[in-house]
Amino acid sequence: MRFLVLPCDGIGPEITRATMEVLEAANQRFGLGITSDYEDVGFPSLEKYGTTLRDEVIDKARTYDGIVLGPQSHMDYPARDKGGVNVSGGFRVRLDLYANVRPARTRPYLPGKKMDLVIMREATEGFYPDRNMYKGLGEFMPTEDVALSVRKLTSKACERIAREAFKLAMRRGKKVTAVHKANNFIITDGFFLDWVRKVHQDFPEVELNDVIIDAMAAHLDLASELSGSLGLAGSINANAETGLVCAQAQHGSAPDIENQNIANPSSLILSVAMMLTWLGEQRGLPAMVEAGSAIEHAVDAVLENPANRTRDLGGQVNTGAFGALVAAEVAGTALAQDVPAGYPADYAATVEAAKSQGKVVIYTSTDIAQAQALLDAFTAKYGIAVEYNDLGTNGAYNRAISEAAASQMGADIVWSSAMDLQMTLAADGYACNALGCQLSGGQQQRVAICRALVYQPRVLLLDEPLSNLDAKLREEARYWIRKLILDLEICAILVTHDQTEALAAADHILLLQNGRIVQDGTPHDIYSNPRSFYAADFLGANNIARGRVLRAEGANVTIGGEGWELPGQVRDGARLAPDTQAQAVIRVEQIHVTDQPGPDRLEMVLDDSLYLGDRWEYRVRRGDLQIKAHGARELPPGRVYAQIAADKVWVFPAENAA
Ligand code: NAD
């Protein structure tokens, strides 16, 4: 099945994007096999090709199964001879899409008088001047003060639109109302009414009324306005004989809100849903019909929650986020049906319960990265959408948090309450639609963090969040995790065995040994003032010198072993008597090795210089003292001199050794 997508003008591209996301969700869930191609019409086409509608596009459209057409800024088009062709009219006439089908119903969750009707409008004739003539326009001025308009009605058009209306009524409430003005347009509207009555004879089960247009206008007061919002009504233009169909929103191009990402895409989404249903019924494809109604239900399910509404309905959710929510809802229902056997019992039970309510509301606090079962079954986006839906509350995200988090995730800035979805999108363009098991480790971590953030926690516990990432990614990840936490202004407790991660990510470190806090302080404090051998040895790259205390004077001690001695300092008020066993920690970066002798330099033997790329590592020894140091250049093996400041030789009693 192939669709031709024509985003057109104004808010067209924005609402088309959101709509196509929903269509793709349905496509995947119901296995519709729909592929889409795009073409320019409207202003983008005028700019490129000098006309708002090219013949090639119409010809191409004929070869497609369905057309998705965005709204046009017709009123701003130049004259016909300057390329301004009515796109919508062009499609309707040249593809003979005579039936414009416009459902209008109130939603129980939105204010409005109860109403559920479908307006079936003839779209190729009547007073439309740009489409009711074979040649020329049905509107003209014989003199400068006389303007005329020709109205055209043919038997064929009257009969087929009436037939479509009765056929539709048979599937609904079996009521048709012919709206007319036959009291004044005795010949034309009278002709139309005659045809309606004639067709009615083929549908005796359907009740037929006729109402004069003035009365009907008063009854309906713009049907789609009543149904909550202009943005909430779908429409298709179809020809039941040729099978050609075009989904088109009921509203216009809304230039006043163009490019602001605030339009409500529901109308086009619902139009596409109608098109799927129509195609499914025409061609006997139940999956298409099911997909159409799934989308319609998804729109309702999303809109029911005031937190999910777009601005025209009093909410704050933007166009893209709304599309993502509906898409997730469409995909979500599928998961209920597709959950494989063998998942944990509570999980299966939750799914069953959700299924019976017609949607999935699976709650899990399980980290997606650690729950293999979830990983296999869920798309990342759905996983997060579920968390979000479970909140059931408005504004789980406020704008500041959303923006900060989204930008940390590298997302387009969004500020809707559906921000978690957007963050996932950020996790990597494709990741949102990938199954959990298809995500890389880094993506899984981001998804997991998004899911936790959905709850807007004041404290976030990160238990070795980066342990399964490769080294490079870990470096990046620890940076964005820190930035995210700072930007969100929340407190996070990060548990890690990776000392560099701890130093890089934390403001404050609690160092634990055997379940007890042995030191706490800033990373700098912990690194440069360790209070125990354990603390000193745990962080950094170290040399350990084990020996005997030779001399002691308060904190200043000299330790020594076979053929060497080193002045150092006893840490943390410990007392070391001469002749006791001691061990010293010396950070690798605190040892300076040179081939030049000097005062306070210990003569040693260099066994080897190892090339590490950005520096050299020296392996030096003296007696039973073996140490590592770094330097910028290669030194030949042999005699070298090591300079080590006494206050960097941290001496501890030997029994403290871990
Ligand atoms: P409109 O439907 O574009 O806008 C009317 C009002 O409704 C505006 O305030 C707009 O911001 C709002 N609105 C419309 N769609 C919305 C949505 N999806 N979400 C939120 N708010 C929405 O009608 P208009 O202003 O009379 O016409 C603007 C242009 O659209 C004109 O050039 C007109 O010719 C064209 N138009 C095109 C179609 C079509 O392509 N089928 C139909 C009607 C009007």
Tab-separated table of C-alpha atoms in Angstrom, residues 105-107 110-113 115 222-232 264 312-313:
chain	number	residue	atom	x	y	z
A	105	ARG	CA	-18.941	14.587	17.112
A	106	THR	CA	-18.638	15.925	20.593
A	107	ARG	CA	-16.239	14.256	22.980
A	110	LEU	CA	-14.790	18.101	26.221
A	111	PRO	CA	-17.544	20.647	26.704
A	112	GLY	CA	-20.238	20.843	24.027
A	113	LYS	CA	-23.776	19.739	23.219
A	115	MET	CA	-23.644	15.520	18.755
A	222	LEU	CA	-20.668	25.073	12.720
A	223	ALA	CA	-20.608	21.445	13.562
A	224	SER	CA	-16.923	21.095	13.942
A	225	GLU	CA	-16.608	24.091	16.261
A	226	LEU	CA	-19.166	22.460	18.489
A	227	SER	CA	-17.226	19.275	18.629
A	228	GLY	CA	-14.659	20.963	20.816
A	229	SER	CA	-12.161	22.440	18.483
A	230	LEU	CA	-11.696	23.118	14.845
A	231	GLY	CA	-8.650	20.950	15.066
A	232	LEU	CA	-10.643	17.919	16.150
A	264	ASN	CA	-3.437	20.552	17.052
A	312	ASP	CA	-6.480	25.263	21.337
A	313	LEU	CA	-7.958	22.876	23.917
